[in-house]
Amino acid sequence: DAGVIQSPRHEVTEMGQEVTLRCKPISGHDYLFWYRQTMMRGLELLIYFNNNVPIDDSGMPEDRFSAKMPNASFSTLKIQPSEPRDSAVYFCASKRGSEQYFGPGTRLTVT
Amino acid sequence: RKEVEQDPGPFNVPEGATVAFNCTYSNSASQSFFWYRQDCRKEPKLLMSVYSSGNEDGRFTAQLNRASQYISLLIRDSKLSDSATYLCAVTSGSSNTGKLIFGQGTTLQVKP
């Protein structure tokens, strides 16, 4: 079975540009999570969805970040405008039941 | 105080050694507990869930102590391939949404 799929795997962009990260959860999973990982702050939950509906976005750092889940098989995380402090690895995870499974992540560098 | 705390290590141990990690959590209402393994520049991968009665999977044993609010991971007969960062994860409160809070991770280096 295919796991969680994320694209792109690497993104390098300049400050001020819009960045869109994409995620395809495991088929049949009804929860989707977006995380950010940095050395300083570890793994932080940004937002999660249940049945495509955003449930908790309290971890989204500020209005520059937005996430959507238009259907059960696709979600996006958008940063506009991007800033150097947004540089991190962004993971998508999905679950059905108790166990979450992570995608390979998108390594974002904002210069 | 962080919701979930781990000793970052690194723990440097020789092959064949037994090593144990602890993870403390602050929310007594938390219901589900997990250990994840993360290799360098890779995603976290679920190692094992932690059940109230404790559970074992080969060389790995996980235990939960609700009274003292910690979970532990014991690795016996360490292999070089066990070198990684081990993250504990705890559900946020009593809800079953699966919202996980992660510790900072404990780094294990197994030496020949």
PDB file of C-alpha atoms in Angstrom:
ATOM      1  CA  ASP A   1       0.000   0.000   0.000  1.00  0.00           C
ATOM      2  CA  ALA A   2       1.179   3.508  -0.739  1.00  0.00           C
ATOM      3  CA  GLY A   3       1.989   5.551   2.303  1.00  0.00           C
ATOM      4  CA  VAL A   4       1.423   9.252   2.782  1.00  0.00           C
ATOM      5  CA  ILE A   5       2.710  11.124  -0.251  1.00  0.00           C
ATOM      6  CA  GLN A   6       4.111  14.632  -0.072  1.00  0.00           C
ATOM      7  CA  SER A   7       5.383  16.994  -2.707  1.00  0.00           C
ATOM      8  CA  PRO A   8       7.700  18.617  -3.336  1.00  0.00           C
ATOM      9  CA  ARG A   9      10.365  16.822  -1.299  1.00  0.00           C
ATOM     10  CA  HIS A  10      12.586  19.895  -1.336  1.00  0.00           C
ATOM     11  CA  GLU A  11      11.716  23.528  -1.897  1.00  0.00           C
ATOM     12  CA  VAL A  12      14.076  26.490  -1.976  1.00  0.00           C
ATOM     13  CA  THR A  13      12.471  29.879  -2.363  1.00  0.00           C
ATOM     14  CA  GLU A  14      13.177  33.518  -1.729  1.00  0.00           C
ATOM     15  CA  MET A  15      11.660  35.516   1.056  1.00  0.00           C
ATOM     16  CA  GLY A  16       8.294  36.956   0.066  1.00  0.00           C
ATOM     17  CA  GLN A  17       7.385  34.180  -2.341  1.00  0.00           C
ATOM     18  CA  GLU A  18       4.337  31.953  -1.989  1.00  0.00           C
ATOM     19  CA  VAL A  19       4.984  28.319  -1.129  1.00  0.00           C
ATOM     20  CA  THR A  20       2.476  25.491  -1.509  1.00  0.00           C
ATOM     21  CA  LEU A  21       3.084  22.087   0.028  1.00  0.00           C
ATOM     22  CA  ARG A  22       0.954  19.117  -0.981  1.00  0.00           C
ATOM     23  CA  CYS A  23      -0.136  15.936   0.727  1.00  0.00           C
ATOM     24  CA  LYS A  24      -2.020  12.813  -0.263  1.00  0.00           C
ATOM     25  CA  PRO A  25      -3.052  10.818   2.808  1.00  0.00           C
ATOM     26  CA  ILE A  26      -3.329   7.052   2.984  1.00  0.00           C
ATOM     27  CA  SER A  27      -6.564   5.933   1.353  1.00  0.00           C
ATOM     28  CA  GLY A  28      -9.314   5.396   3.905  1.00  0.00           C
ATOM     29  CA  HIS A  29      -7.724   7.525   6.601  1.00  0.00           C
ATOM     30  CA  ASP A  30     -10.124  10.116   7.984  1.00  0.00           C
ATOM     31  CA  TYR A  31      -7.672  12.342   9.859  1.00  0.00           C
ATOM     32  CA  LEU A  32      -4.908  14.434   8.314  1.00  0.00           C
ATOM     33  CA  PHE A  33      -2.273  16.357  10.239  1.00  0.00           C
ATOM     34  CA  TRP A  34       0.316  18.959   9.236  1.00  0.00           C
ATOM     35  CA  TYR A  35       3.467  19.224  11.374  1.00  0.00           C
ATOM     36  CA  ARG A  36       6.574  21.363  11.273  1.00  0.00           C
ATOM     37  CA  GLN A  37       9.936  20.193  12.597  1.00  0.00           C
ATOM     38  CA  THR A  38      12.924  22.352  13.473  1.00  0.00           C
ATOM     39  CA  MET A  39      15.967  21.741  15.636  1.00  0.00           C
ATOM     40  CA  MET A  40      14.918  24.446  18.073  1.00  0.00           C
ATOM     41  CA  ARG A  41      11.231  23.617  18.484  1.00  0.00           C
ATOM     42  CA  GLY A  42      11.026  19.946  17.598  1.00  0.00           C
ATOM     43  CA  LEU A  43       7.907  18.502  15.994  1.00  0.00           C
ATOM     44  CA  GLU A  44       4.929  20.850  16.242  1.00  0.00           C
ATOM     45  CA  LEU A  45       1.365  20.247  15.132  1.00  0.00           C
ATOM     46  CA  LEU A  46       0.136  23.060  12.902  1.00  0.00           C
ATOM     47  CA  ILE A  47      -3.391  21.976  11.984  1.00  0.00           C
ATOM     48  CA  TYR A  48      -5.461  18.842  11.591  1.00  0.00           C
ATOM     49  CA  PHE A  49      -8.556  17.807   9.655  1.00  0.00           C
ATOM     50  CA  ASN A  50     -11.222  15.200  10.248  1.00  0.00           C
ATOM     51  CA  ASN A  51     -13.248  14.130   7.220  1.00  0.00           C
ATOM     52  CA  ASN A  52     -11.811  17.112   5.322  1.00  0.00           C
ATOM     53  CA  VAL A  53     -12.970  19.632   7.953  1.00  0.00           C
ATOM     54  CA  PRO A  54     -10.348  21.668   9.862  1.00  0.00           C
ATOM     55  CA  ILE A  55     -10.708  20.839  13.539  1.00  0.00           C
ATOM     56  CA  ASP A  56      -7.847  22.601  15.276  1.00  0.00           C
ATOM     57  CA  ASP A  57      -5.610  25.235  13.705  1.00  0.00           C
ATOM     58  CA  SER A  58      -4.247  26.602  16.970  1.00  0.00           C
ATOM     59  CA  GLY A  59      -0.737  25.599  15.979  1.00  0.00           C
ATOM     60  CA  MET A  60      -0.693  27.666  12.800  1.00  0.00           C
ATOM     61  CA  PRO A  61       1.927  30.319  13.552  1.00  0.00           C
ATOM     62  CA  GLU A  62       0.238  33.285  11.911  1.00  0.00           C
ATOM     63  CA  ASP A  63      -2.028  34.443   9.117  1.00  0.00           C
ATOM     64  CA  ARG A  64       0.648  33.823   6.536  1.00  0.00           C
ATOM     65  CA  PHE A  65      -0.103  30.113   6.910  1.00  0.00           C
ATOM     66  CA  SER A  66      -3.245  28.508   5.530  1.00  0.00           C
ATOM     67  CA  ALA A  67      -4.311  24.919   4.908  1.00  0.00           C
ATOM     68  CA  LYS A  68      -7.083  23.344   2.899  1.00  0.00           C
ATOM     69  CA  MET A  69      -8.438  19.871   2.333  1.00  0.00           C
ATOM     70  CA  PRO A  70     -10.802  20.005  -0.662  1.00  0.00           C
ATOM     71  CA  ASN A  71     -11.331  16.233  -0.680  1.00  0.00           C
ATOM     72  CA  ALA A  72     -10.371  13.081   1.180  1.00  0.00           C
ATOM     73  CA  SER A  73      -7.278  12.472  -0.905  1.00  0.00           C
ATOM     74  CA  PHE A  74      -5.605  15.866  -1.025  1.00  0.00           C
ATOM     75  CA  SER A  75      -4.486  18.671   1.248  1.00  0.00           C
ATOM     76  CA  THR A  76      -2.336  21.759   0.838  1.00  0.00           C
ATOM     77  CA  LEU A  77      -0.405  23.947   3.227  1.00  0.00           C
ATOM     78  CA  LYS A  78       0.325  27.408   1.889  1.00  0.00           C
ATOM     79  CA  ILE A  79       2.701  30.046   3.175  1.00  0.00           C
ATOM     80  CA  GLN A  80       2.295  33.533   1.747  1.00  0.00           C
ATOM     81  CA  PRO A  81       4.531  35.461   2.006  1.00  0.00           C
ATOM     82  CA  SER A  82       7.321  33.149   3.106  1.00  0.00           C
ATOM     83  CA  GLU A  83      10.034  34.266   5.542  1.00  0.00           C
ATOM     84  CA  PRO A  84      13.447  32.769   6.401  1.00  0.00           C
ATOM     85  CA  ARG A  85      12.145  31.648   9.819  1.00  0.00           C
ATOM     86  CA  ASP A  86       9.684  29.365   8.012  1.00  0.00           C
ATOM     87  CA  SER A  87      12.613  27.162   6.978  1.00  0.00           C
ATOM     88  CA  ALA A  88      11.880  23.709   8.391  1.00  0.00           C
ATOM     89  CA  VAL A  89      10.747  20.232   7.443  1.00  0.00           C
ATOM     90  CA  TYR A  90       6.985  20.044   7.013  1.00  0.00           C
ATOM     91  CA  PHE A  91       5.384  16.658   7.552  1.00  0.00           C
ATOM     92  CA  CYS A  92       1.936  15.469   6.686  1.00  0.00           C
ATOM     93  CA  ALA A  93       0.482  12.511   8.595  1.00  0.00           C
ATOM     94  CA  SER A  94      -2.771  10.604   8.406  1.00  0.00           C
ATOM     95  CA  LYS A  95      -4.610   8.118  10.568  1.00  0.00           C
ATOM     96  CA  ARG A  96      -7.646   5.921  10.918  1.00  0.00           C
ATOM     97  CA  GLY A  97      -7.908   4.584  14.419  1.00  0.00           C
ATOM     98  CA  SER A  98      -5.193   5.441  16.880  1.00  0.00           C
ATOM     99  CA  GLU A  99      -1.928   5.276  14.926  1.00  0.00           C
ATOM    100  CA  GLN A 100      -0.571   8.108  12.803  1.00  0.00           C
ATOM    101  CA  TYR A 101       1.631   7.552   9.781  1.00  0.00           C
ATOM    102  CA  PHE A 102       3.906  10.237   8.435  1.00  0.00           C
ATOM    103  CA  GLY A 103       4.851  11.198   4.917  1.00  0.00           C
ATOM    104  CA  PRO A 104       8.487  11.742   3.905  1.00  0.00           C
ATOM    105  CA  GLY A 105       8.267  15.487   4.501  1.00  0.00           C
ATOM    106  CA  THR A 106       9.035  18.613   2.515  1.00  0.00           C
ATOM    107  CA  ARG A 107      12.306  20.320   3.368  1.00  0.00           C
ATOM    108  CA  LEU A 108      11.680  24.045   2.937  1.00  0.00           C
ATOM    109  CA  THR A 109      14.453  26.598   2.753  1.00  0.00           C
ATOM    110  CA  VAL A 110      13.548  30.268   2.521  1.00  0.00           C
ATOM    111  CA  THR A 111      16.480  32.530   1.666  1.00  0.00           C
TER     112      THR A 111
ATOM    113  CA  ARG B   1       7.057  23.132  31.699  1.00  0.00           C
ATOM    114  CA  LYS B   2       6.697  21.301  28.388  1.00  0.00           C
ATOM    115  CA  GLU B   3       3.751  18.948  27.978  1.00  0.00           C
ATOM    116  CA  VAL B   4       6.023  16.074  26.987  1.00  0.00           C
ATOM    117  CA  GLU B   5       9.662  15.905  28.052  1.00  0.00           C
ATOM    118  CA  GLN B   6      12.506  13.642  27.098  1.00  0.00           C
ATOM    119  CA  ASP B   7      16.199  13.587  27.877  1.00  0.00           C
ATOM    120  CA  PRO B   8      17.735  14.556  24.520  1.00  0.00           C
ATOM    121  CA  GLY B   9      20.881  12.490  25.165  1.00  0.00           C
ATOM    122  CA  PRO B  10      22.828  11.442  23.212  1.00  0.00           C
ATOM    123  CA  PHE B  11      22.971   7.997  24.709  1.00  0.00           C
ATOM    124  CA  ASN B  12      26.154   6.319  23.498  1.00  0.00           C
ATOM    125  CA  VAL B  13      26.121   2.585  24.119  1.00  0.00           C
ATOM    126  CA  PRO B  14      28.103  -0.419  22.851  1.00  0.00           C
ATOM    127  CA  GLU B  15      26.506  -3.097  20.730  1.00  0.00           C
ATOM    128  CA  GLY B  16      24.684  -5.630  22.848  1.00  0.00           C
ATOM    129  CA  ALA B  17      23.929  -3.206  25.638  1.00  0.00           C
ATOM    130  CA  THR B  18      20.521  -2.631  27.156  1.00  0.00           C
ATOM    131  CA  VAL B  19      19.327   0.964  27.133  1.00  0.00           C
ATOM    132  CA  ALA B  20      16.197   2.620  28.498  1.00  0.00           C
ATOM    133  CA  PHE B  21      14.553   5.936  27.755  1.00  0.00           C
ATOM    134  CA  ASN B  22      11.911   7.704  29.780  1.00  0.00           C
ATOM    135  CA  CYS B  23       9.379  10.276  28.713  1.00  0.00           C
ATOM    136  CA  THR B  24       7.254  12.306  31.124  1.00  0.00           C
ATOM    137  CA  TYR B  25       3.944  13.948  30.285  1.00  0.00           C
ATOM    138  CA  SER B  26       2.022  16.620  32.168  1.00  0.00           C
ATOM    139  CA  ASN B  27      -1.607  16.012  31.182  1.00  0.00           C
ATOM    140  CA  SER B  28      -3.061  13.304  33.386  1.00  0.00           C
ATOM    141  CA  ALA B  29      -6.043  12.989  31.032  1.00  0.00           C
ATOM    142  CA  SER B  30      -3.897  11.725  28.151  1.00  0.00           C
ATOM    143  CA  GLN B  31      -5.144   8.385  26.870  1.00  0.00           C
ATOM    144  CA  SER B  32      -2.816   7.089  24.173  1.00  0.00           C
ATOM    145  CA  PHE B  33       0.945   6.824  24.093  1.00  0.00           C
ATOM    146  CA  PHE B  34       3.401   5.959  21.374  1.00  0.00           C
ATOM    147  CA  TRP B  35       7.077   5.605  20.584  1.00  0.00           C
ATOM    148  CA  TYR B  36       8.312   6.722  17.176  1.00  0.00           C
ATOM    149  CA  ARG B  37      11.729   6.234  15.642  1.00  0.00           C
ATOM    150  CA  GLN B  38      13.238   8.905  13.417  1.00  0.00           C
ATOM    151  CA  ASP B  39      16.359   8.403  11.338  1.00  0.00           C
ATOM    152  CA  CYS B  40      18.412  11.364  10.208  1.00  0.00           C
ATOM    153  CA  ARG B  41      16.596  13.388   7.543  1.00  0.00           C
ATOM    154  CA  LYS B  42      13.675  10.953   7.489  1.00  0.00           C
ATOM    155  CA  GLU B  43      10.120  10.980   8.764  1.00  0.00           C
ATOM    156  CA  PRO B  44       9.106   9.630  12.184  1.00  0.00           C
ATOM    157  CA  LYS B  45       8.011   6.017  11.945  1.00  0.00           C
ATOM    158  CA  LEU B  46       5.748   4.349  14.460  1.00  0.00           C
ATOM    159  CA  LEU B  47       7.764   1.937  16.567  1.00  0.00           C
ATOM    160  CA  MET B  48       5.097   0.819  18.989  1.00  0.00           C
ATOM    161  CA  SER B  49       2.007   1.866  20.855  1.00  0.00           C
ATOM    162  CA  VAL B  50       2.236   1.782  24.644  1.00  0.00           C
ATOM    163  CA  TYR B  51      -0.501  -0.074  26.464  1.00  0.00           C
ATOM    164  CA  SER B  52      -1.425   0.141  30.118  1.00  0.00           C
ATOM    165  CA  SER B  53      -0.287  -3.428  30.701  1.00  0.00           C
ATOM    166  CA  GLY B  54       3.005  -2.835  28.922  1.00  0.00           C
ATOM    167  CA  ASN B  55       3.948  -4.464  25.664  1.00  0.00           C
ATOM    168  CA  GLU B  56       6.892  -6.134  24.047  1.00  0.00           C
ATOM    169  CA  ASP B  57       7.972  -6.458  20.436  1.00  0.00           C
ATOM    170  CA  GLY B  58      11.134  -8.463  20.056  1.00  0.00           C
ATOM    171  CA  ARG B  59      13.968  -6.572  21.699  1.00  0.00           C
ATOM    172  CA  PHE B  60      11.749  -3.594  22.492  1.00  0.00           C
ATOM    173  CA  THR B  61       9.594  -3.202  25.583  1.00  0.00           C
ATOM    174  CA  ALA B  62       7.328  -0.252  26.294  1.00  0.00           C
ATOM    175  CA  GLN B  63       5.722   0.524  29.621  1.00  0.00           C
ATOM    176  CA  LEU B  64       3.308   3.087  30.973  1.00  0.00           C
ATOM    177  CA  ASN B  65       3.230   4.424  34.515  1.00  0.00           C
ATOM    178  CA  ARG B  66       0.086   6.500  34.883  1.00  0.00           C
ATOM    179  CA  ALA B  67       0.661   7.324  38.540  1.00  0.00           C
ATOM    180  CA  SER B  68       3.994   8.966  37.802  1.00  0.00           C
ATOM    181  CA  GLN B  69       2.963  10.073  34.304  1.00  0.00           C
ATOM    182  CA  TYR B  70       5.776   8.598  32.291  1.00  0.00           C
ATOM    183  CA  ILE B  71       6.328   6.054  29.586  1.00  0.00           C
ATOM    184  CA  SER B  72       9.491   4.106  28.976  1.00  0.00           C
ATOM    185  CA  LEU B  73      11.188   2.270  26.151  1.00  0.00           C
ATOM    186  CA  LEU B  74      13.683  -0.501  26.803  1.00  0.00           C
ATOM    187  CA  ILE B  75      15.928  -1.795  24.052  1.00  0.00           C
ATOM    188  CA  ARG B  76      17.772  -5.034  24.733  1.00  0.00           C
ATOM    189  CA  ASP B  77      20.797  -6.347  22.836  1.00  0.00           C
ATOM    190  CA  SER B  78      21.325  -3.045  20.998  1.00  0.00           C
ATOM    191  CA  LYS B  79      22.254  -3.218  17.318  1.00  0.00           C
ATOM    192  CA  LEU B  80      24.115  -0.651  15.252  1.00  0.00           C
ATOM    193  CA  SER B  81      20.907  -0.239  13.283  1.00  0.00           C
ATOM    194  CA  ASP B  82      19.091   0.951  16.404  1.00  0.00           C
ATOM    195  CA  SER B  83      20.990   4.255  16.173  1.00  0.00           C
ATOM    196  CA  ALA B  84      18.296   6.886  15.680  1.00  0.00           C
ATOM    197  CA  THR B  85      16.234   9.457  17.527  1.00  0.00           C
ATOM    198  CA  TYR B  86      13.353   8.075  19.557  1.00  0.00           C
ATOM    199  CA  LEU B  87      10.332  10.317  19.976  1.00  0.00           C
ATOM    200  CA  CYS B  88       7.577   9.742  22.482  1.00  0.00           C
ATOM    201  CA  ALA B  89       4.096  10.987  21.636  1.00  0.00           C
ATOM    202  CA  VAL B  90       1.112  11.503  23.891  1.00  0.00           C
ATOM    203  CA  THR B  91      -2.448  12.368  23.006  1.00  0.00           C
ATOM    204  CA  SER B  92      -3.461  15.845  24.036  1.00  0.00           C
ATOM    205  CA  GLY B  93      -6.012  15.342  26.769  1.00  0.00           C
ATOM    206  CA  SER B  94      -8.795  12.800  26.901  1.00  0.00           C
ATOM    207  CA  SER B  95     -10.244  13.301  23.426  1.00  0.00           C
ATOM    208  CA  ASN B  96      -9.821  10.598  20.876  1.00  0.00           C
ATOM    209  CA  THR B  97      -8.961  12.936  18.029  1.00  0.00           C
ATOM    210  CA  GLY B  98      -5.433  11.639  17.883  1.00  0.00           C
ATOM    211  CA  LYS B  99      -3.885  15.055  18.356  1.00  0.00           C
ATOM    212  CA  LEU B 100      -0.393  14.110  19.454  1.00  0.00           C
ATOM    213  CA  ILE B 101       2.135  16.067  21.423  1.00  0.00           C
ATOM    214  CA  PHE B 102       5.697  14.956  20.725  1.00  0.00           C
ATOM    215  CA  GLY B 103       8.744  15.078  22.923  1.00  0.00           C
ATOM    216  CA  GLN B 104      11.962  16.554  21.576  1.00  0.00           C
ATOM    217  CA  GLY B 105      13.399  13.086  21.080  1.00  0.00           C
ATOM    218  CA  THR B 106      16.235  11.085  22.588  1.00  0.00           C
ATOM    219  CA  THR B 107      19.221  10.329  20.386  1.00  0.00           C
ATOM    220  CA  LEU B 108      20.751   6.872  20.591  1.00  0.00           C
ATOM    221  CA  GLN B 109      24.154   6.020  19.148  1.00  0.00           C
ATOM    222  CA  VAL B 110      25.118   2.355  19.235  1.00  0.00           C
ATOM    223  CA  LYS B 111      28.863   1.865  18.801  1.00  0.00           C
ATOM    224  CA  PRO B 112      30.664  -1.268  17.574  1.00  0.00           C
TER     225      PRO B 112
END
